[in-house]
Amino acid sequence: MKEEKLSYYVNKASELNNSLFDNKIRVAILSSFTLNGLAETIQVKCAEKKIQCFTYVGNYNQYNQDILNPQSDLYKFKPDLTFLFIDTRALLKELFHHPHSISVGERKTLVTEKTNEVSILATKFSDTIKSKLVLANFSIPTFSPYGISENKTDFGFHRMLNEINNNIADRFSKSDSVYVYDFDKFVTKFGEKNVFDYKQFFFGDMKISIDYIPYLASEMISYVIGYLGISKKCIVLDLDNTLWGGIVGEDGFNGIKLGPEPPGNAFLEFQKTLLSFHQRGIILAINSKNNYDDAIEVIREHPYMQLREDNFASLKINWNDKVSNLKEIASEINIGLDSIVFFDDDPINREYVRVNLPQVETVELPKDPSEFTNVLQHLNEFSILKITQEDQRRGKMYAEQRNRSDLEKSAPSLEEFLQQLDVKVSIKNANDFTIPRISQLTLKTNQFNLTTKRYQESDIKKFVQDSSYLVGCAQVEDKFGDNGITGVFIVDKKNPKEWHLDTFLLSCRVMGREVEKGILNYIINKAKESGAQKIRAEFIPTQKNKPVEDFLPNCGFTKESDSWVYSVNLPFEIPNYITVSAE
């Protein structure tokens, strides 16, 4: 993807006025070399996504002092997200040019020492402050002092650096506070000769060319999106000339371009990449002006079709306009329009959607379909800090949701539909397995969320370790399948007589089935068992959480000043079609 020049972002940063943005983040940048312009570029790219970004840039090559001094300006700034770039020359010093001046055994010892050196620094940082640290790994130069004999050398220069990178990745693979950014792959992607400019290096110790700072900033924005929990959930796709070449209504089943030969192989590759996104948890849907029978035949029966009917949570194949269909898709899947990314080859349709639904991310597709995969792979809208098992199963869950929708349409009443669903709610404790999902739901859930408080994994772990909190989640199943962990509650029990409902939320995936009453009933019973007399809760309204506005009064809570209170001695009933169990 083509980027603007660095000067554009520096100038734009001076004009920013972010006072109206709801999302805010504090970003620190530490490095062993000159990184001028990265902070300004991140600020502008954040603003483009309606995020207010405050930045701190450490002094030149002062990252050690910043991290090791608990009174440093870095810690006074209190970053949410910190990026640390240490270049390979700074890591190895003289041995960068003369790695073979020491023995094989000494090189192996050096790898262990450098791994520990970087790891201790990262751990010190995460122990000092509640901030996510993004640690860039080390670029492996194509040059070797041993030239073509490099791979004939026992534990050579490249092997050393590979080992350090692998060690650091392994060291922090399970950390929820330190993330390793693959800077070496960034250099590979854009080319060492492009990213590292000797003239700029000699002039100002710039290890990343100013032309590639904006590209680096784009990759850093992925961490911002993941931290804030504002990643997109759904890709909505056109069909003709988007998922396959040609127009099925005119060219027919056998005439469309889709297969291993050009030009059909470009669409085949695009579909394969979409399927990989689907398998990691991105919802797919169709929005196509087409004859339904023609299009569905291709989806169901074409031998080279990678995406089948069960891969789509919604199929709008009709002659309605794209805006109306997008609204229906969002309603049917029960997600916000701002969770959707729209792909359509037609520039007129794209502009129509941009004008009428600006909250939808409409991708500017190039005319050449061979570029579609590249565009998809470079989107950072789907970035999350950890992919959970729930994410991996999401595609299957939304296919099952279509079956529920079909049952609801055929049932004579809502109550009859719910009776047939056979809903089972399993209350689960917060543990190493469920904590990542609990955090993810607090970061992403907007509609059925009483307080919309956002908690990182480290926050949830602290609640769990504190006996004055009750933290749990709910897994919801029915006759069509497992909806996964879709409910979360955090209860403050510091006042033993009056519990406080800090967080109570439900994924949009299971809204409308009164699952929330089953979860609340569990909390009420736990309060009774402990001797608590009341449960206090707040509803903090936002632009998106209107669906939960009446939940508390409808469940018997009464208003007291700015909060709602429930007496646990009052009878509380849950619908007879819901079965609740607990660990």
Short mmCIF file of N, CA and C in Angstrom, two decimals, residues 478-547:
data_model
loop_
_atom_site.label_atom_id
_atom_site.label_comp_id
_atom_site.label_asym_id
_atom_site.label_seq_id
_atom_site.Cartn_x
_atom_site.Cartn_y
_atom_site.Cartn_z
N ASP A 478 -26.97 -24.00 23.06
CA ASP A 478 -28.36 -24.31 22.76
C ASP A 478 -28.40 -25.47 21.78
N LYS A 479 -29.56 -25.79 21.27
CA LYS A 479 -29.73 -26.96 20.41
C LYS A 479 -28.91 -26.87 19.12
N PHE A 480 -28.50 -25.64 18.72
CA PHE A 480 -27.76 -25.49 17.47
C PHE A 480 -26.25 -25.51 17.67
N GLY A 481 -25.81 -25.41 18.91
CA GLY A 481 -24.37 -25.44 19.13
C GLY A 481 -23.94 -24.57 20.29
N ASP A 482 -22.62 -24.41 20.39
CA ASP A 482 -21.99 -23.68 21.49
C ASP A 482 -21.70 -22.25 21.05
N ASN A 483 -22.26 -21.28 21.77
CA ASN A 483 -21.98 -19.86 21.50
C ASN A 483 -20.68 -19.39 22.13
N GLY A 484 -20.09 -20.24 22.96
CA GLY A 484 -18.83 -19.88 23.60
C GLY A 484 -19.04 -18.99 24.81
N ILE A 485 -17.94 -18.44 25.31
CA ILE A 485 -17.99 -17.54 26.46
C ILE A 485 -18.50 -16.18 25.98
N THR A 486 -19.69 -15.83 26.41
CA THR A 486 -20.36 -14.64 25.88
C THR A 486 -20.88 -13.70 26.97
N GLY A 487 -20.63 -14.02 28.23
CA GLY A 487 -21.05 -13.13 29.32
C GLY A 487 -19.92 -12.97 30.32
N VAL A 488 -19.85 -11.79 30.95
CA VAL A 488 -18.79 -11.49 31.93
C VAL A 488 -19.38 -10.70 33.10
N PHE A 489 -18.93 -11.03 34.30
CA PHE A 489 -19.31 -10.20 35.46
C PHE A 489 -18.11 -10.04 36.38
N ILE A 490 -17.99 -8.84 36.94
CA ILE A 490 -16.97 -8.54 37.95
C ILE A 490 -17.69 -7.87 39.11
N VAL A 491 -17.62 -8.49 40.28
CA VAL A 491 -18.34 -7.98 41.45
C VAL A 491 -17.34 -7.57 42.53
N ASP A 492 -17.47 -6.34 43.00
CA ASP A 492 -16.65 -5.83 44.10
C ASP A 492 -17.35 -6.19 45.41
N LYS A 493 -16.67 -7.02 46.24
CA LYS A 493 -17.27 -7.50 47.49
C LYS A 493 -16.63 -6.85 48.74
N LYS A 494 -15.94 -5.73 48.55
CA LYS A 494 -15.22 -5.12 49.69
C LYS A 494 -16.18 -4.83 50.85
N ASN A 495 -17.37 -4.36 50.54
CA ASN A 495 -18.40 -4.18 51.56
C ASN A 495 -19.17 -5.50 51.65
N PRO A 496 -18.96 -6.29 52.70
CA PRO A 496 -19.58 -7.62 52.75
C PRO A 496 -21.11 -7.59 52.79
N LYS A 497 -21.69 -6.45 53.18
CA LYS A 497 -23.15 -6.36 53.25
C LYS A 497 -23.76 -5.83 51.96
N GLU A 498 -22.93 -5.15 51.15
CA GLU A 498 -23.47 -4.58 49.91
C GLU A 498 -22.46 -4.78 48.77
N TRP A 499 -22.73 -5.73 47.94
CA TRP A 499 -21.86 -5.99 46.79
C TRP A 499 -22.08 -4.95 45.70
N HIS A 500 -21.01 -4.68 44.97
CA HIS A 500 -21.09 -3.68 43.90
C HIS A 500 -20.80 -4.35 42.55
N LEU A 501 -21.74 -4.22 41.62
CA LEU A 501 -21.59 -4.83 40.29
C LEU A 501 -20.73 -3.90 39.43
N ASP A 502 -19.43 -4.18 39.40
CA ASP A 502 -18.49 -3.33 38.67
C ASP A 502 -18.68 -3.46 37.15
N THR A 503 -18.83 -4.69 36.69
CA THR A 503 -18.95 -4.97 35.25
C THR A 503 -19.99 -6.06 35.03
N PHE A 504 -20.86 -5.83 34.08
CA PHE A 504 -21.83 -6.85 33.69
C PHE A 504 -22.10 -6.66 32.20
N LEU A 505 -21.77 -7.67 31.43
CA LEU A 505 -21.91 -7.52 29.97
C LEU A 505 -22.27 -8.85 29.32
N LEU A 506 -22.79 -8.71 28.12
CA LEU A 506 -23.22 -9.86 27.33
C LEU A 506 -22.87 -9.59 25.87
N SER A 507 -22.26 -10.57 25.23
CA SER A 507 -21.95 -10.43 23.81
C SER A 507 -23.23 -10.27 23.00
N CYS A 508 -23.13 -9.46 21.94
CA CYS A 508 -24.30 -9.27 21.07
C CYS A 508 -24.76 -10.59 20.44
N ARG A 509 -23.87 -11.58 20.44
CA ARG A 509 -24.17 -12.87 19.83
C ARG A 509 -25.34 -13.58 20.52
N VAL A 510 -25.54 -13.33 21.83
CA VAL A 510 -26.60 -14.04 22.56
C VAL A 510 -27.65 -13.10 23.14
N MET A 511 -27.67 -11.87 22.69
CA MET A 511 -28.69 -10.94 23.17
C MET A 511 -30.07 -11.40 22.71
N GLY A 512 -31.07 -11.06 23.53
CA GLY A 512 -32.44 -11.36 23.15
C GLY A 512 -32.93 -12.72 23.63
N ARG A 513 -32.14 -13.42 24.44
CA ARG A 513 -32.56 -14.75 24.92
C ARG A 513 -32.69 -14.77 26.44
N GLU A 514 -32.52 -13.62 27.08
CA GLU A 514 -32.62 -13.45 28.53
C GLU A 514 -31.58 -14.27 29.30
N VAL A 515 -30.48 -14.53 28.62
CA VAL A 515 -29.34 -15.19 29.26
C VAL A 515 -28.86 -14.37 30.45
N GLU A 516 -28.95 -13.04 30.32
CA GLU A 516 -28.47 -12.15 31.38
C GLU A 516 -29.16 -12.41 32.72
N LYS A 517 -30.42 -12.85 32.68
CA LYS A 517 -31.14 -13.13 33.92
C LYS A 517 -30.57 -14.37 34.61
N GLY A 518 -30.16 -15.34 33.82
CA GLY A 518 -29.54 -16.52 34.39
C GLY A 518 -28.23 -16.18 35.09
N ILE A 519 -27.44 -15.28 34.48
CA ILE A 519 -26.16 -14.88 35.07
C ILE A 519 -26.41 -14.06 36.35
N LEU A 520 -27.34 -13.13 36.28
CA LEU A 520 -27.64 -12.30 37.45
C LEU A 520 -28.17 -13.14 38.60
N ASN A 521 -28.98 -14.16 38.30
CA ASN A 521 -29.51 -15.05 39.33
C ASN A 521 -28.37 -15.75 40.08
N TYR A 522 -27.34 -16.14 39.34
CA TYR A 522 -26.16 -16.77 39.97
C TYR A 522 -25.49 -15.80 40.94
N ILE A 523 -25.32 -14.54 40.50
CA ILE A 523 -24.68 -13.53 41.36
C ILE A 523 -25.51 -13.28 42.61
N ILE A 524 -26.83 -13.20 42.46
CA ILE A 524 -27.72 -12.97 43.61
C ILE A 524 -27.60 -14.12 44.61
N ASN A 525 -27.58 -15.35 44.11
CA ASN A 525 -27.46 -16.50 45.01
C ASN A 525 -26.12 -16.52 45.74
N LYS A 526 -25.04 -16.13 45.04
CA LYS A 526 -23.73 -16.06 45.69
C LYS A 526 -23.72 -14.98 46.77
N ALA A 527 -24.41 -13.88 46.50
CA ALA A 527 -24.49 -12.81 47.50
C ALA A 527 -25.25 -13.29 48.74
N LYS A 528 -26.35 -14.00 48.53
CA LYS A 528 -27.13 -14.55 49.65
C LYS A 528 -26.26 -15.48 50.50
N GLU A 529 -25.53 -16.37 49.83
CA GLU A 529 -24.69 -17.35 50.53
C GLU A 529 -23.63 -16.66 51.39
N SER A 530 -23.14 -15.51 50.93
CA SER A 530 -22.07 -14.84 51.67
C SER A 530 -22.61 -13.94 52.78
N GLY A 531 -23.94 -13.74 52.82
CA GLY A 531 -24.52 -12.88 53.84
C GLY A 531 -24.72 -11.44 53.41
N ALA A 532 -24.45 -11.14 52.14
CA ALA A 532 -24.70 -9.78 51.63
C ALA A 532 -26.20 -9.53 51.58
N GLN A 533 -26.60 -8.28 51.79
CA GLN A 533 -28.02 -7.93 51.79
C GLN A 533 -28.45 -7.20 50.53
N LYS A 534 -27.49 -6.51 49.89
CA LYS A 534 -27.84 -5.72 48.71
C LYS A 534 -26.78 -5.90 47.62
N ILE A 535 -27.23 -5.62 46.39
CA ILE A 535 -26.31 -5.51 45.25
C ILE A 535 -26.53 -4.15 44.63
N ARG A 536 -25.46 -3.39 44.53
CA ARG A 536 -25.55 -2.05 43.94
C ARG A 536 -24.91 -2.07 42.54
N ALA A 537 -25.54 -1.35 41.61
CA ALA A 537 -25.03 -1.33 40.23
C ALA A 537 -25.25 0.05 39.62
N GLU A 538 -24.49 0.35 38.58
CA GLU A 538 -24.67 1.58 37.83
C GLU A 538 -24.92 1.26 36.36
N PHE A 539 -25.68 2.12 35.74
CA PHE A 539 -25.78 2.10 34.28
C PHE A 539 -25.17 3.40 33.79
N ILE A 540 -24.06 3.28 33.06
CA ILE A 540 -23.38 4.46 32.52
C ILE A 540 -23.68 4.52 31.03
N PRO A 541 -24.59 5.41 30.61
CA PRO A 541 -25.00 5.41 29.21
C PRO A 541 -23.90 5.88 28.26
N THR A 542 -23.86 5.24 27.10
CA THR A 542 -22.96 5.63 26.02
C THR A 542 -23.80 5.72 24.74
N GLN A 543 -23.15 6.01 23.63
CA GLN A 543 -23.88 6.09 22.37
C GLN A 543 -24.37 4.72 21.91
N LYS A 544 -23.78 3.64 22.47
CA LYS A 544 -24.07 2.31 21.94
C LYS A 544 -24.76 1.35 22.90
N ASN A 545 -24.82 1.66 24.20
CA ASN A 545 -25.32 0.64 25.12
C ASN A 545 -26.78 0.82 25.53
N LYS A 546 -27.58 1.40 24.66
CA LYS A 546 -29.02 1.55 24.94
C LYS A 546 -29.72 0.21 25.18
N PRO A 547 -29.30 -0.90 24.51
CA PRO A 547 -29.98 -2.18 24.75
C PRO A 547 -29.98 -2.64 26.21
#
